Short mmCIF file of C-alpha atoms in Angstrom, two decimals:
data_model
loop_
_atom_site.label_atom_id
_atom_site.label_comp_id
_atom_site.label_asym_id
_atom_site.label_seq_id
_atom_site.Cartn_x
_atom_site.Cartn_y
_atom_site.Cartn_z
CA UNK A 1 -4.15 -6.03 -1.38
CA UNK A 2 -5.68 -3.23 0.13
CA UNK A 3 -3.77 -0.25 -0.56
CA UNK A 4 -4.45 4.04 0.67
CA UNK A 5 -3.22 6.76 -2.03
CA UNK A 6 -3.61 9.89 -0.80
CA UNK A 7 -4.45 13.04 -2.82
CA UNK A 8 -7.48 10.90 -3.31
CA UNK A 9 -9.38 13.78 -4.88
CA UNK A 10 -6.79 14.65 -7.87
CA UNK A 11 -7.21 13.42 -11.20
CA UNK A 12 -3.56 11.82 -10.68
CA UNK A 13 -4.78 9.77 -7.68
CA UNK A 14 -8.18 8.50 -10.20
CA UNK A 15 -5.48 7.55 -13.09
CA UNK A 16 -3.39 5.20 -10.76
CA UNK A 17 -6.38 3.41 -9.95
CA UNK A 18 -5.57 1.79 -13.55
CA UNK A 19 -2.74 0.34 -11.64
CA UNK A 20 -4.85 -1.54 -8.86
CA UNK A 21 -7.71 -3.13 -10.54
CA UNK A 22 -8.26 -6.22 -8.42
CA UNK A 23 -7.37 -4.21 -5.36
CA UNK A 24 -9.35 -2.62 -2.52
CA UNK A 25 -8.34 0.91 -2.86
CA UNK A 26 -9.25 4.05 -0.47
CA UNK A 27 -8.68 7.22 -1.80
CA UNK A 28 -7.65 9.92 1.23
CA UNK A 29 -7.55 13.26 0.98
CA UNK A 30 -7.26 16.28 3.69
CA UNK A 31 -10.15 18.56 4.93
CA UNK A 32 -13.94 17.53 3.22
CA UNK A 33 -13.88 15.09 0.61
CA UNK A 34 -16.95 13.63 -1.59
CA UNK A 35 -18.78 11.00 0.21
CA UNK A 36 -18.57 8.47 -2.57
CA UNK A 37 -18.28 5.25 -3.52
CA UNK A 38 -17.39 2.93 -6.05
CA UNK A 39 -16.79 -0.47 -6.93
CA UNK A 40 -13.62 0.66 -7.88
CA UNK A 41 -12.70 2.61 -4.70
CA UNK A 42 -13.82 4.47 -1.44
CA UNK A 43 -12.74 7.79 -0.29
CA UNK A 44 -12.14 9.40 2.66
CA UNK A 45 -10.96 12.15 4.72
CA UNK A 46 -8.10 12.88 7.19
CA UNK A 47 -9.10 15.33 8.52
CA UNK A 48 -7.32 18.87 8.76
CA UNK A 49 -3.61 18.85 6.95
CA UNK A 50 -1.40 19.21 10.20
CA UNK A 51 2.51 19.02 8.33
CA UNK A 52 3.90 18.19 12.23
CA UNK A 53 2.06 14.87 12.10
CA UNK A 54 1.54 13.28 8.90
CA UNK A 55 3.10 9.99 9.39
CA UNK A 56 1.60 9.75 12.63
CA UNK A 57 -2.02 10.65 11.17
CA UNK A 58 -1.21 8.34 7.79
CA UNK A 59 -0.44 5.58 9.82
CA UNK A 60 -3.31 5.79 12.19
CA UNK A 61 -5.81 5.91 9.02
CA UNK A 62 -3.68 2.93 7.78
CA UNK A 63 -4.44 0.97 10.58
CA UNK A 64 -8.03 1.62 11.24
CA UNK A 65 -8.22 1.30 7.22
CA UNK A 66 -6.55 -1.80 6.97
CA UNK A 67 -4.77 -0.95 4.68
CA UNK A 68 -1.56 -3.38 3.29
CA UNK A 69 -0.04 -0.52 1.45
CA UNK A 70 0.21 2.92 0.85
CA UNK A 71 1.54 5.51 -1.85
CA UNK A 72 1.12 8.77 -0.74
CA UNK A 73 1.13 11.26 -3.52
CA UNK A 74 1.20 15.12 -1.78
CA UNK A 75 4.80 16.54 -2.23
CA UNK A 76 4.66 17.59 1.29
CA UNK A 77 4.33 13.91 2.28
CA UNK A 78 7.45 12.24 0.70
CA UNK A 79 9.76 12.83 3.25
CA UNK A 80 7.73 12.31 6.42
CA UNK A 81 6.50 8.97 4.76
CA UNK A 82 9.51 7.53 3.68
CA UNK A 83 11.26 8.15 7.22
CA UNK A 84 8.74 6.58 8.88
CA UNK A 85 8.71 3.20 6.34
CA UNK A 86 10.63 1.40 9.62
CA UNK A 87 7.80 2.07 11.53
CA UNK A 88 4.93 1.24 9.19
CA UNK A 89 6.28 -1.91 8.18
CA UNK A 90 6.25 -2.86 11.61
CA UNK A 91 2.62 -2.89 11.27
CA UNK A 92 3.01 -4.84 7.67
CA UNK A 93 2.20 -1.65 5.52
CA UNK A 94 4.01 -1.73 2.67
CA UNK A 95 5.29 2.22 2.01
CA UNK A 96 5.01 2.48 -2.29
CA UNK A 97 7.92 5.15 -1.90
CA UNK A 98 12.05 4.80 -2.64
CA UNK A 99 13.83 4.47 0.68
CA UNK A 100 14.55 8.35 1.79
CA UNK A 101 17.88 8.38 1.11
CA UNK A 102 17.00 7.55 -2.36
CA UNK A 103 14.34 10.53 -2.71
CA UNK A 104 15.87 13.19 -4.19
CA UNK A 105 16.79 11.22 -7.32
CA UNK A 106 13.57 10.62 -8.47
CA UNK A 107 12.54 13.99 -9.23
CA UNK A 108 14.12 14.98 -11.60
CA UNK A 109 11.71 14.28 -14.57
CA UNK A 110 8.65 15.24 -14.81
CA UNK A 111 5.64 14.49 -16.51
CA UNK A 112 4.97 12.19 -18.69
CA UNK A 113 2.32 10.36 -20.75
CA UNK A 114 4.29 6.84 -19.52
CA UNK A 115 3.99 6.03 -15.93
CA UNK A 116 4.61 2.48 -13.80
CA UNK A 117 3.89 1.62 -10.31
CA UNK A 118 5.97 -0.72 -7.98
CA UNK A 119 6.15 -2.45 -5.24
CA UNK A 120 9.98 -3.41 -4.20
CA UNK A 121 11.11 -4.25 -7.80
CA UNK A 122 7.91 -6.11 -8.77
CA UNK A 123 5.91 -4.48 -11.48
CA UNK A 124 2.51 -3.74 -10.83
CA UNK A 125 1.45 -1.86 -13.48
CA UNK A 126 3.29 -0.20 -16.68
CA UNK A 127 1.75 2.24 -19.45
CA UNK A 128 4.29 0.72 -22.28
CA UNK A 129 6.11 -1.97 -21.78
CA UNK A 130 9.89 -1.06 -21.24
CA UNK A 131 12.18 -3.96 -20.18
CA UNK A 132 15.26 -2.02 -19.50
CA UNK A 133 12.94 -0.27 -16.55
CA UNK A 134 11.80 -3.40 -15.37
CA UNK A 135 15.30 -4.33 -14.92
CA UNK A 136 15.74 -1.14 -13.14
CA UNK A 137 13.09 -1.52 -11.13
CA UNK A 138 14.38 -5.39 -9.76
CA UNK A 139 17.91 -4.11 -9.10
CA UNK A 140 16.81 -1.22 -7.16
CA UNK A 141 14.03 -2.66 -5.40
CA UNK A 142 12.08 0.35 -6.06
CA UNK A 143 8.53 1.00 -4.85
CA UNK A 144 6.15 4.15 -5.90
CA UNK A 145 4.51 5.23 -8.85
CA UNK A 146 7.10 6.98 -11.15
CA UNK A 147 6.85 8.91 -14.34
CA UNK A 148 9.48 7.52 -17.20
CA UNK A 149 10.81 8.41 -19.89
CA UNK A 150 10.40 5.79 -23.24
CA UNK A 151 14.05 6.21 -24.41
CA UNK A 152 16.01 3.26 -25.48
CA UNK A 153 18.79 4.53 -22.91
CA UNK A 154 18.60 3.61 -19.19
CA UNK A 155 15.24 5.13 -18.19
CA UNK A 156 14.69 8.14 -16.06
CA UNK A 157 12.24 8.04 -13.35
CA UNK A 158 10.17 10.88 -11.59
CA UNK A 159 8.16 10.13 -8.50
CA UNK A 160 4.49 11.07 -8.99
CA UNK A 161 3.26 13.96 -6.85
CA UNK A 162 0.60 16.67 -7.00
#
């Protein structure tokens, strides 16, 4: 899979690449970014931040990209993003968000040192294993990279943002 995370120059956006070994990942950020390289990832720029047109301009990079997924992780991109999943999955990107509707529940948390990403209920990656979250994650089809809590109660989740 070949997958865009934005905030590409935050440590954040470096310590989900744990989650994609395996994967093609760019790293996008707005204005000038490092012109670097990795066998791990690439990065590049979207140009100037314009807040009117973000799912428009994320999409476009997408697509020229092509990219299968994305998880943008800018606050200011959440909602845009997940309003416009319809649209991108009618190009077969896969948006790593919670429908919109679902949004404001997941932020609630925090940070953690325990964080999972995933892709409508599968798992792709967990920092400790927690089943009761996994179980979570199936019955709510839920897709992002979330923050948890390791409690033996039903787990709370926190998108991750910068």
């Amino acid at each position: 899979m070949k997958i865009l995370i934005t905030g590409g120059t935050s440590a954040t956006a470096l310590k989900l690449l744990k989650a994609f070994t395996g994967h093609q990942v760019v790293l996008a950020d707005y204005g000038e970014v490092p012109a670097f390289s990795s066998a791990a990832y690439r990065m590049i720029s979207l140009g100037a931040k314009n807040e009117d047109t973000l799912a428009h301009t994320l999409l476009n990079y997408c697509l020229d990209e092509n990219v299968e997924a994305i998880l943008p992780l800018h606050h200011f991109e959440l909602v845009p993003v997940a309003k416009s999943a319809v649209l991108f999955k009618e190009f077969d990107i896969e948006v790593l968000l919670p429908n919109h509707a679902a949004l404001a529940q997941y932020s609630n948390l925090g940070k953690t040192e325990n964080w999972a990403v995933f892709n409508q209920g599968e798992t792709i990656f967990m920092t400790q294993p927690n089943e009761m979250l996994v179980h979570k994650a199936q019955t709510n089809q839920l897709s992002g990279a979330y923050y948890f809590d390791a409690t033996d109660q039903e787990p709370n989740l926190s998108l991750i943002t910068i």
